Amino acid sequence: MRIPRELEKLMFFGIFLCLDAFLYVFTLLPLRVFLAMFRFITLPCYGLRDRRLLQPAQVCDIFKGVILVICYFMMHYVDYSMMYHLIRGQSVIKLYIIYNMLEVADRLFSSFGQDILDALYWTATEPKERKRAHIGVIPHFFMAVLYVFLHAILIMVQATTLNVAFNSHNKSLLTIMMSNNFVEIKGSVFKKFEKNNLFQMSNSDIKERFTNYVLLLIVCLRNMEQFSWNPDHLWVLLPDVCMVIGSEIAVDIVKHAFITKFNDITADVYSEYRASLAFDLVSSRQKNAYTDYSDSVSRRMGFIPLPLAVLLIRVVTSSIKVQGVLAYACVVLFYCGLISLKVLNSIVLLGKSCQYVKEAKMEEKLFNPPPASTPGKPLSKPQGKFKSTQGISTDESLSTSVTNQPVHQKENTTSLLVTSNSDQFLTTPDGEEKDISQDSSELKHRSSKKDLLEIDRFTICGNRID
């Protein structure tokens, strides 16, 4: 009986994390792109003081803005009305299969989409003296544009299918689609779950619930446009919207309640998950961060805001016509309101995150960063004072574990990925490269109580398909 309350606390916190990353695309990203372009234009006035024309953070912002603009204009060639009538002409069972396939495809797209974007940011900001072992910036850029465009079309088909279900006369399609959520219970309840696996599933549920909220917003916008923004039609849509949200919440509660029951996991684990997300948020607030601090948290959840933002901008611009000075004034006021909401949400999230980190007693990890080595300096040997569980030194254990302890070697590779600080190139300057070999020897004997944080951030959590 404690599961619903603890689960919804985690969901509430995670949804606002996704909202923070989503609002960043609409509010702060245009301002950062404008400042980057202003610096690029006015650079001859100040002279070239360093080797870089733009800072790495500004390069990433410009790439994000250009991808958004290109994909927005490409979405104009996709006819929403034709897609709606094409889907509406299909049978109910065929639409049910299509909706299931779309959910699977969405998870697959999200799994490698963040890798494509991160590869673009890295190739655009890596030091010039490094040996390039990739295909280059331009191919990565076109791959990123193609990915965002295809993912936006996929989400549009999802929203269109949901819209057809809302407008069906007997509501049978909507009922069948909602019953699809209960299939998750069959696929996950009777499996063995560890704490890390449950954490990945919780992150996936957070991302899925936030995406459903945005899809419902798109469906409501399209329906209200068709009925000339009649407020009475909103009350017609409200019961269906509540049914979709209610079924999603009920399925998550039942699924997590039985998973924790069958695997002997207490309800307190959800407060640990929340503290882990809060730790990511607090630790990624660095002075020289290359992207917005919510990116690392959204990467852990597998949530990519760019395709969803492209689709929402396309739907809003086609549904709402802006004419006259008063309408443009309302748009400016709405934009200022979004910026205020983004700033307020960020402040509240940071305060709550600090509170959760203190309650979990994880503050010492924030002030103990792994030691860094300068580029070109030979790797220093481990101190040797850290003893392994068998009583031998660390240097000896590194050499013998390959032949004698293959199982422990696999476990150490997991911690090695974490200590490399996988999104380091997005949050630290270029010159400060971490010594991975030195870090692995120090964190090799970390206790099992801290295994919750030892998850590779580049493994898009929650996107596994069983």
Short mmCIF file of C-alpha atoms in Angstrom, two decimals:
data_model
loop_
_atom_site.label_atom_id
_atom_site.label_comp_id
_atom_site.label_asym_id
_atom_site.label_seq_id
_atom_site.Cartn_x
_atom_site.Cartn_y
_atom_site.Cartn_z
CA MET A 1 0.00 0.00 0.00
CA ARG A 2 3.01 2.30 0.30
CA ILE A 3 4.02 1.73 -3.31
CA PRO A 4 1.52 4.16 -4.94
CA ARG A 5 2.60 7.09 -2.78
CA GLU A 6 6.34 6.47 -3.14
CA LEU A 7 6.05 5.73 -6.86
CA GLU A 8 4.04 8.86 -7.57
CA LYS A 9 6.59 10.97 -5.68
CA LEU A 10 9.28 9.65 -8.01
CA MET A 11 7.05 10.11 -11.06
CA PHE A 12 6.18 13.66 -10.05
CA PHE A 13 9.82 14.60 -9.62
CA GLY A 14 10.86 12.89 -12.85
CA ILE A 15 8.08 14.48 -14.92
CA PHE A 16 9.22 17.92 -13.83
CA LEU A 17 12.78 17.00 -14.80
CA CYS A 18 11.53 16.11 -18.28
CA LEU A 19 9.49 19.32 -18.36
CA ASP A 20 12.61 21.31 -17.50
CA ALA A 21 14.54 19.76 -20.39
CA PHE A 22 11.57 20.26 -22.71
CA LEU A 23 11.07 23.93 -21.78
CA TYR A 24 14.78 24.58 -22.34
CA VAL A 25 14.29 24.01 -26.08
CA PHE A 26 11.61 26.72 -26.29
CA THR A 27 13.01 29.30 -23.86
CA LEU A 28 16.74 29.39 -23.20
CA LEU A 29 17.96 27.71 -26.39
CA PRO A 30 16.82 30.56 -28.71
CA LEU A 31 18.49 33.08 -26.42
CA ARG A 32 21.72 31.09 -26.34
CA VAL A 33 21.70 30.72 -30.13
CA PHE A 34 21.18 34.47 -30.47
CA LEU A 35 24.12 35.20 -28.14
CA ALA A 36 26.33 32.73 -30.01
CA MET A 37 25.50 34.32 -33.37
CA PHE A 38 26.09 37.77 -31.89
CA ARG A 39 29.53 36.68 -30.69
CA PHE A 40 30.33 35.19 -34.10
CA ILE A 41 29.31 38.38 -35.93
CA THR A 42 31.09 40.78 -33.58
CA LEU A 43 34.23 38.66 -33.26
CA PRO A 44 36.36 40.85 -35.63
CA CYS A 45 35.68 43.84 -33.38
CA TYR A 46 37.40 42.19 -30.42
CA GLY A 47 40.08 40.21 -32.22
CA LEU A 48 40.76 36.49 -32.07
CA ARG A 49 42.16 35.99 -28.59
CA ASP A 50 42.09 32.21 -28.68
CA ARG A 51 42.12 29.50 -31.28
CA ARG A 52 38.36 28.93 -31.14
CA LEU A 53 35.89 31.13 -32.95
CA LEU A 54 33.14 30.00 -30.60
CA GLN A 55 33.04 28.26 -27.27
CA PRO A 56 32.06 24.56 -27.36
CA ALA A 57 28.79 25.35 -25.58
CA GLN A 58 27.89 27.88 -28.26
CA VAL A 59 28.74 25.42 -31.05
CA CYS A 60 26.35 22.86 -29.53
CA ASP A 61 23.63 25.51 -29.17
CA ILE A 62 23.95 26.56 -32.81
CA PHE A 63 23.73 22.94 -33.97
CA LYS A 64 20.60 22.40 -31.90
CA GLY A 65 18.99 25.55 -33.28
CA VAL A 66 19.86 24.72 -36.88
CA ILE A 67 18.51 21.17 -36.51
CA LEU A 68 15.26 22.53 -35.06
CA VAL A 69 14.78 25.05 -37.88
CA ILE A 70 15.60 22.58 -40.67
CA CYS A 71 13.34 19.86 -39.28
CA TYR A 72 10.52 22.38 -38.74
CA PHE A 73 10.55 23.38 -42.42
CA MET A 74 10.83 19.74 -43.47
CA MET A 75 7.72 18.93 -41.41
CA HIS A 76 5.70 21.30 -43.63
CA TYR A 77 5.94 18.71 -46.41
CA VAL A 78 4.11 16.16 -44.21
CA ASP A 79 0.34 16.52 -44.60
CA TYR A 80 -1.34 15.92 -41.24
CA SER A 81 -4.87 15.79 -42.72
CA MET A 82 -3.97 13.16 -45.30
CA MET A 83 -2.25 11.09 -42.61
CA TYR A 84 -5.35 11.37 -40.39
CA HIS A 85 -7.76 10.13 -43.07
CA LEU A 86 -5.35 7.41 -44.15
CA ILE A 87 -5.17 6.05 -40.60
CA ARG A 88 -8.90 6.47 -40.06
CA GLY A 89 -9.66 4.22 -43.03
CA GLN A 90 -7.89 1.25 -41.46
CA SER A 91 -9.57 -1.45 -39.42
CA VAL A 92 -9.51 -1.46 -35.64
CA ILE A 93 -7.26 -4.47 -35.23
CA LYS A 94 -4.81 -3.10 -37.79
CA LEU A 95 -4.61 0.21 -35.92
CA TYR A 96 -4.01 -1.69 -32.68
CA ILE A 97 -1.05 -3.48 -34.26
CA ILE A 98 0.23 -0.22 -35.76
CA TYR A 99 0.10 1.50 -32.36
CA ASN A 100 2.09 -1.33 -30.76
CA MET A 101 4.69 -1.15 -33.51
CA LEU A 102 4.95 2.62 -33.05
CA GLU A 103 5.68 2.22 -29.35
CA VAL A 104 8.45 -0.27 -30.09
CA ALA A 105 9.89 1.98 -32.81
CA ASP A 106 9.82 4.97 -30.46
CA ARG A 107 11.94 3.11 -27.93
CA LEU A 108 14.38 2.00 -30.62
CA PHE A 109 14.67 5.53 -31.99
CA SER A 110 15.27 6.95 -28.52
CA SER A 111 17.96 4.36 -27.81
CA PHE A 112 20.32 5.47 -30.58
CA GLY A 113 19.08 9.03 -31.11
CA GLN A 114 20.96 10.42 -28.14
CA ASP A 115 24.12 8.67 -29.35
CA ILE A 116 23.78 10.37 -32.73
CA LEU A 117 23.37 13.81 -31.16
CA ASP A 118 26.22 13.28 -28.69
CA ALA A 119 28.49 12.11 -31.50
CA LEU A 120 27.67 15.33 -33.39
CA TYR A 121 28.43 17.51 -30.35
CA TRP A 122 31.70 15.71 -29.71
CA THR A 123 32.99 15.85 -33.29
CA ALA A 124 32.11 19.56 -33.45
CA THR A 125 33.86 20.48 -30.20
CA GLU A 126 36.81 18.10 -29.90
CA PRO A 127 40.35 19.58 -29.90
CA LYS A 128 41.82 20.04 -33.34
CA GLU A 129 45.11 18.38 -32.45
CA ARG A 130 43.42 15.08 -31.68
CA LYS A 131 43.59 12.28 -34.21
CA ARG A 132 40.17 12.05 -35.82
CA ALA A 133 38.77 8.52 -35.92
CA HIS A 134 35.27 9.34 -37.16
CA ILE A 135 33.47 10.32 -40.35
CA GLY A 136 33.43 14.07 -39.67
CA VAL A 137 31.07 16.82 -38.57
CA ILE A 138 29.03 17.19 -41.78
CA PRO A 139 27.95 13.51 -42.04
CA HIS A 140 27.09 13.49 -38.34
CA PHE A 141 25.04 16.65 -38.82
CA PHE A 142 23.01 15.16 -41.67
CA MET A 143 22.49 11.98 -39.64
CA ALA A 144 21.20 14.08 -36.72
CA VAL A 145 18.80 16.02 -38.98
CA LEU A 146 17.51 12.80 -40.53
CA TYR A 147 17.04 11.22 -37.11
CA VAL A 148 15.12 14.17 -35.62
CA PHE A 149 12.90 14.38 -38.72
CA LEU A 150 12.08 10.65 -38.75
CA HIS A 151 11.46 10.57 -35.01
CA ALA A 152 9.16 13.59 -35.27
CA ILE A 153 7.16 11.85 -38.03
CA LEU A 154 6.91 8.73 -35.88
CA ILE A 155 5.54 10.73 -32.94
CA MET A 156 3.13 12.46 -35.34
CA VAL A 157 1.78 9.09 -36.45
CA GLN A 158 1.36 8.15 -32.79
CA ALA A 159 -0.57 11.34 -32.10
CA THR A 160 -2.70 10.85 -35.22
CA THR A 161 -3.60 7.30 -34.20
CA LEU A 162 -4.58 8.54 -30.75
CA ASN A 163 -6.62 11.31 -32.36
CA VAL A 164 -8.48 8.76 -34.51
CA ALA A 165 -9.22 6.75 -31.36
CA PHE A 166 -10.61 9.86 -29.66
CA ASN A 167 -12.90 10.65 -32.59
CA SER A 168 -14.18 7.11 -33.17
CA HIS A 169 -17.92 6.75 -32.54
CA ASN A 170 -18.01 3.65 -30.33
CA LYS A 171 -14.68 4.29 -28.54
CA SER A 172 -13.71 0.66 -29.15
CA LEU A 173 -10.31 1.60 -30.56
CA LEU A 174 -9.50 3.78 -27.54
CA THR A 175 -10.49 0.97 -25.20
CA ILE A 176 -8.29 -1.52 -27.05
CA MET A 177 -5.36 0.90 -27.04
CA MET A 178 -5.74 1.47 -23.31
CA SER A 179 -5.88 -2.26 -22.70
CA ASN A 180 -2.47 -2.40 -24.35
CA ASN A 181 -1.07 -0.86 -21.18
CA PHE A 182 -2.12 -3.90 -19.20
CA VAL A 183 0.00 -6.07 -21.48
CA GLU A 184 2.99 -4.46 -19.75
CA ILE A 185 1.96 -6.16 -16.53
CA LYS A 186 2.10 -9.57 -18.20
CA GLY A 187 5.50 -8.84 -19.73
CA SER A 188 7.23 -7.55 -16.63
CA VAL A 189 5.57 -8.68 -13.40
CA PHE A 190 6.70 -12.32 -13.46
CA LYS A 191 10.35 -11.58 -14.20
CA LYS A 192 13.23 -11.27 -11.78
CA PHE A 193 14.22 -7.68 -11.17
CA GLU A 194 17.20 -6.22 -9.37
CA LYS A 195 17.24 -2.69 -8.04
CA ASN A 196 19.08 -1.34 -11.08
CA ASN A 197 16.62 -3.01 -13.47
CA LEU A 198 13.71 -1.52 -11.55
CA PHE A 199 15.42 1.89 -11.72
CA GLN A 200 15.64 1.59 -15.49
CA MET A 201 11.97 0.64 -15.71
CA SER A 202 11.01 3.58 -13.50
CA ASN A 203 12.94 5.97 -15.75
CA SER A 204 11.22 4.49 -18.80
CA ASP A 205 7.80 4.93 -17.17
CA ILE A 206 8.57 8.58 -16.38
CA LYS A 207 9.57 9.27 -19.97
CA GLU A 208 6.56 7.39 -21.34
CA ARG A 209 4.12 9.24 -19.11
CA PHE A 210 5.53 12.66 -20.03
CA THR A 211 5.42 11.79 -23.75
CA ASN A 212 1.78 10.73 -23.38
CA TYR A 213 0.95 14.09 -21.80
CA VAL A 214 2.46 15.91 -24.80
CA LEU A 215 0.59 13.62 -27.22
CA LEU A 216 -2.68 14.38 -25.41
CA LEU A 217 -1.92 18.09 -25.68
CA ILE A 218 -1.40 17.71 -29.44
CA VAL A 219 -4.66 15.76 -29.80
CA CYS A 220 -6.58 18.42 -27.88
CA LEU A 221 -5.08 21.21 -30.02
CA ARG A 222 -6.03 19.47 -33.27
CA ASN A 223 -9.57 18.74 -32.08
CA MET A 224 -10.16 22.24 -30.76
CA GLU A 225 -8.98 23.67 -34.09
CA GLN A 226 -11.50 21.52 -35.98
CA PHE A 227 -14.33 22.81 -33.77
CA SER A 228 -13.26 26.48 -34.08
CA TRP A 229 -11.96 26.58 -30.50
CA ASN A 230 -15.40 25.98 -29.02
CA PRO A 231 -14.97 25.60 -25.21
CA ASP A 232 -17.87 23.15 -25.03
CA HIS A 233 -15.93 20.59 -27.07
CA LEU A 234 -13.17 20.60 -24.45
CA TRP A 235 -15.60 19.04 -21.98
CA VAL A 236 -16.30 16.32 -24.54
CA LEU A 237 -12.59 15.48 -24.75
CA LEU A 238 -11.98 15.63 -20.99
CA PRO A 239 -13.41 12.16 -20.08
CA ASP A 240 -11.25 10.44 -22.71
CA VAL A 241 -8.16 12.34 -21.56
CA CYS A 242 -8.84 11.35 -17.94
CA MET A 243 -9.31 7.72 -19.01
CA VAL A 244 -5.95 7.64 -20.79
CA ILE A 245 -4.12 9.23 -17.85
CA GLY A 246 -5.95 7.10 -15.29
CA SER A 247 -5.20 3.84 -17.06
CA GLU A 248 -1.52 4.78 -17.33
CA ILE A 249 -1.29 5.56 -13.61
CA ALA A 250 -3.20 2.40 -12.63
CA VAL A 251 -0.99 0.16 -14.77
CA ASP A 252 2.20 1.68 -13.34
CA ILE A 253 0.97 1.24 -9.77
CA VAL A 254 -0.08 -2.38 -10.25
CA LYS A 255 3.07 -3.24 -12.17
CA HIS A 256 5.48 -1.75 -9.63
CA ALA A 257 3.51 -3.10 -6.64
CA PHE A 258 3.74 -6.71 -7.84
CA ILE A 259 7.34 -6.39 -9.02
CA THR A 260 8.44 -5.17 -5.59
CA LYS A 261 6.36 -7.89 -3.92
CA PHE A 262 7.75 -10.79 -5.97
CA ASN A 263 11.38 -9.56 -5.70
CA ASP A 264 11.31 -8.58 -2.00
CA ILE A 265 12.10 -4.93 -2.71
CA THR A 266 10.93 -2.39 -0.15
CA ALA A 267 9.09 0.80 -0.99
CA ASP A 268 12.04 2.85 0.29
CA VAL A 269 13.90 2.05 -2.93
CA TYR A 270 11.92 4.74 -4.76
CA SER A 271 13.32 7.41 -2.46
CA GLU A 272 16.80 6.11 -3.41
CA TYR A 273 15.90 6.42 -7.09
CA ARG A 274 14.70 9.97 -6.53
CA ALA A 275 17.90 10.80 -4.66
CA SER A 276 19.94 9.37 -7.54
CA LEU A 277 18.16 11.60 -10.07
CA ALA A 278 18.62 14.55 -7.71
CA PHE A 279 22.33 13.73 -7.40
CA ASP A 280 22.66 13.79 -11.19
CA LEU A 281 20.95 17.16 -11.31
CA VAL A 282 23.12 18.71 -8.59
CA SER A 283 26.42 17.24 -9.80
CA SER A 284 25.87 18.37 -13.40
CA ARG A 285 25.52 22.05 -12.38
CA GLN A 286 29.07 23.04 -13.22
CA LYS A 287 30.43 26.42 -14.12
CA ASN A 288 31.80 25.30 -17.49
CA ALA A 289 28.93 23.01 -18.49
CA TYR A 290 28.63 22.61 -22.26
CA THR A 291 24.88 22.03 -22.32
CA ASP A 292 21.95 22.65 -20.05
CA TYR A 293 22.26 20.79 -16.76
CA SER A 294 19.01 18.90 -17.35
CA ASP A 295 20.51 17.12 -20.36
CA SER A 296 22.34 14.53 -18.27
CA VAL A 297 19.16 13.69 -16.37
CA SER A 298 17.09 13.49 -19.54
CA ARG A 299 19.80 11.29 -21.08
CA ARG A 300 19.50 8.90 -18.16
CA MET A 301 15.75 8.67 -18.71
CA GLY A 302 16.09 8.21 -22.46
CA PHE A 303 14.08 11.36 -23.11
CA ILE A 304 15.10 13.36 -26.21
CA PRO A 305 13.20 16.67 -26.39
CA LEU A 306 14.18 17.77 -29.92
CA PRO A 307 11.76 15.59 -32.00
CA LEU A 308 8.89 16.24 -29.61
CA ALA A 309 9.60 19.98 -29.71
CA VAL A 310 9.67 20.02 -33.54
CA LEU A 311 6.27 18.30 -33.69
CA LEU A 312 4.70 20.57 -31.06
CA ILE A 313 5.94 23.72 -32.84
CA ARG A 314 4.57 22.38 -36.13
CA VAL A 315 1.15 21.63 -34.61
CA VAL A 316 0.89 24.93 -32.72
CA THR A 317 1.86 27.06 -35.73
CA SER A 318 -0.64 25.26 -37.96
CA SER A 319 -3.47 25.33 -35.40
CA ILE A 320 -3.14 28.91 -34.13
CA LYS A 321 -3.12 31.81 -36.59
CA VAL A 322 -1.28 34.95 -35.45
CA GLN A 323 -2.63 38.10 -37.11
CA GLY A 324 -2.41 41.68 -35.94
CA VAL A 325 -0.31 43.59 -33.44
CA LEU A 326 -2.30 42.38 -30.44
CA ALA A 327 -1.74 38.74 -31.40
CA TYR A 328 2.02 39.25 -31.66
CA ALA A 329 1.99 41.01 -28.29
CA CYS A 330 0.25 37.96 -26.81
CA VAL A 331 2.92 35.71 -28.34
CA VAL A 332 5.67 37.81 -26.71
CA LEU A 333 3.89 37.69 -23.36
CA PHE A 334 3.44 33.92 -23.70
CA TYR A 335 7.15 33.52 -24.43
CA CYS A 336 8.03 35.59 -21.36
CA GLY A 337 5.68 33.39 -19.34
CA LEU A 338 7.45 30.26 -20.61
CA ILE A 339 10.83 31.70 -19.61
CA SER A 340 9.48 32.51 -16.15
CA LEU A 341 8.08 28.98 -15.83
CA LYS A 342 11.41 27.48 -16.91
CA VAL A 343 13.40 29.56 -14.41
CA LEU A 344 10.95 28.89 -11.58
CA ASN A 345 10.91 25.17 -12.34
CA SER A 346 14.71 25.06 -12.39
CA ILE A 347 14.97 26.85 -9.04
CA VAL A 348 12.45 24.57 -7.35
CA LEU A 349 14.04 21.44 -8.84
CA LEU A 350 17.52 22.47 -7.70
CA GLY A 351 16.29 23.21 -4.18
CA LYS A 352 14.41 19.91 -3.94
CA SER A 353 17.40 18.05 -5.38
CA CYS A 354 19.72 19.47 -2.73
CA GLN A 355 17.21 18.43 -0.08
CA TYR A 356 16.98 14.87 -1.42
CA VAL A 357 20.78 14.59 -1.66
CA LYS A 358 21.14 15.70 1.97
CA GLU A 359 18.48 13.25 3.12
CA ALA A 360 20.29 10.41 1.31
CA LYS A 361 23.66 11.52 2.81
CA MET A 362 25.30 11.72 -0.60
CA GLU A 363 26.89 15.14 -0.16
CA GLU A 364 30.44 13.84 0.18
CA LYS A 365 30.32 12.44 -3.36
CA LEU A 366 29.77 15.92 -4.74
CA PHE A 367 33.05 17.18 -3.29
CA ASN A 368 35.21 14.17 -4.16
CA PRO A 369 35.77 14.39 -7.93
CA PRO A 370 38.06 11.82 -9.55
CA PRO A 371 41.68 13.00 -9.98
CA ALA A 372 42.60 14.46 -13.34
CA SER A 373 45.79 14.20 -15.35
CA THR A 374 47.10 16.67 -17.86
CA PRO A 375 47.16 15.67 -21.55
CA GLY A 376 50.45 14.17 -22.63
CA LYS A 377 51.46 13.22 -19.09
CA PRO A 378 52.18 9.52 -18.59
CA LEU A 379 49.64 7.67 -16.56
CA SER A 380 50.60 7.42 -12.92
CA LYS A 381 50.47 4.03 -11.26
CA PRO A 382 47.90 3.33 -8.59
CA GLN A 383 49.03 3.86 -5.05
CA GLY A 384 48.89 0.20 -4.10
CA LYS A 385 47.58 0.92 -0.64
CA PHE A 386 44.10 -0.18 -1.70
CA LYS A 387 43.99 -3.88 -0.99
CA SER A 388 41.78 -6.31 -2.82
CA THR A 389 39.48 -8.75 -1.09
CA GLN A 390 42.09 -11.52 -1.37
CA GLY A 391 44.79 -9.53 0.39
CA ILE A 392 46.94 -8.67 -2.63
CA SER A 393 47.79 -5.25 -3.95
CA THR A 394 45.81 -3.47 -6.60
CA ASP A 395 48.58 -3.77 -9.19
CA GLU A 396 48.74 -7.51 -8.74
CA SER A 397 44.97 -7.89 -8.80
CA LEU A 398 44.79 -6.04 -12.09
CA SER A 399 47.17 -8.50 -13.69
CA THR A 400 45.75 -11.68 -12.19
CA SER A 401 42.06 -10.85 -12.43
CA VAL A 402 42.14 -11.33 -16.20
CA THR A 403 43.03 -15.00 -15.91
CA ASN A 404 41.71 -15.99 -12.52
CA GLN A 405 38.67 -13.80 -11.96
CA PRO A 406 36.80 -13.16 -15.22
CA VAL A 407 33.53 -12.54 -13.41
CA HIS A 408 34.91 -9.72 -11.30
CA GLN A 409 36.58 -8.25 -14.35
CA LYS A 410 33.16 -7.82 -16.00
CA GLU A 411 31.86 -6.06 -12.92
CA ASN A 412 34.84 -3.73 -12.91
CA THR A 413 34.17 -2.69 -16.50
CA THR A 414 30.81 -1.35 -15.37
CA SER A 415 32.39 0.86 -12.75
CA LEU A 416 35.04 1.86 -15.29
CA LEU A 417 32.34 3.25 -17.58
CA VAL A 418 30.93 5.27 -14.74
CA THR A 419 34.20 6.68 -13.50
CA SER A 420 34.95 7.87 -17.01
CA ASN A 421 32.10 10.37 -16.49
CA SER A 422 30.55 9.49 -19.82
CA ASP A 423 29.11 12.88 -20.58
CA GLN A 424 32.35 14.57 -19.58
CA PHE A 425 32.78 16.16 -22.99
CA LEU A 426 29.44 17.90 -22.49
CA THR A 427 30.13 19.18 -18.98
CA THR A 428 33.85 19.90 -18.66
CA PRO A 429 36.37 21.92 -20.67
CA ASP A 430 38.41 20.27 -23.40
CA GLY A 431 41.69 20.52 -21.58
CA GLU A 432 40.59 18.68 -18.47
CA GLU A 433 40.64 15.05 -19.60
CA LYS A 434 40.14 12.44 -16.91
CA ASP A 435 42.55 9.65 -16.15
CA ILE A 436 40.30 6.62 -16.54
CA SER A 437 42.91 4.06 -15.60
CA GLN A 438 43.70 5.80 -12.34
CA ASP A 439 40.03 6.16 -11.47
CA SER A 440 39.28 2.49 -12.04
CA SER A 441 41.78 1.36 -9.43
CA GLU A 442 40.34 3.67 -6.81
CA LEU A 443 36.69 2.85 -7.42
CA LYS A 444 37.29 -0.85 -7.90
CA HIS A 445 36.48 -1.62 -4.28
CA ARG A 446 33.48 0.62 -3.87
CA SER A 447 30.85 -1.00 -1.69
CA SER A 448 27.74 -2.57 -3.19
CA LYS A 449 25.51 -0.02 -1.44
CA LYS A 450 26.51 2.56 -4.02
CA ASP A 451 25.67 0.42 -7.04
CA LEU A 452 22.65 2.57 -7.84
CA LEU A 453 24.87 5.36 -9.14
CA GLU A 454 27.06 2.95 -11.11
CA ILE A 455 24.96 2.99 -14.26
CA ASP A 456 26.44 4.15 -17.54
CA ARG A 457 24.66 7.33 -18.56
CA PHE A 458 25.08 6.52 -22.23
CA THR A 459 23.04 3.37 -21.79
CA ILE A 460 19.60 4.79 -22.45
CA CYS A 461 17.79 3.45 -19.42
CA GLY A 462 14.41 1.92 -19.85
CA ASN A 463 14.63 1.35 -23.59
CA ARG A 464 15.11 -2.39 -23.47
CA ILE A 465 12.40 -4.40 -25.17
CA ASP A 466 11.82 -7.77 -23.57
#
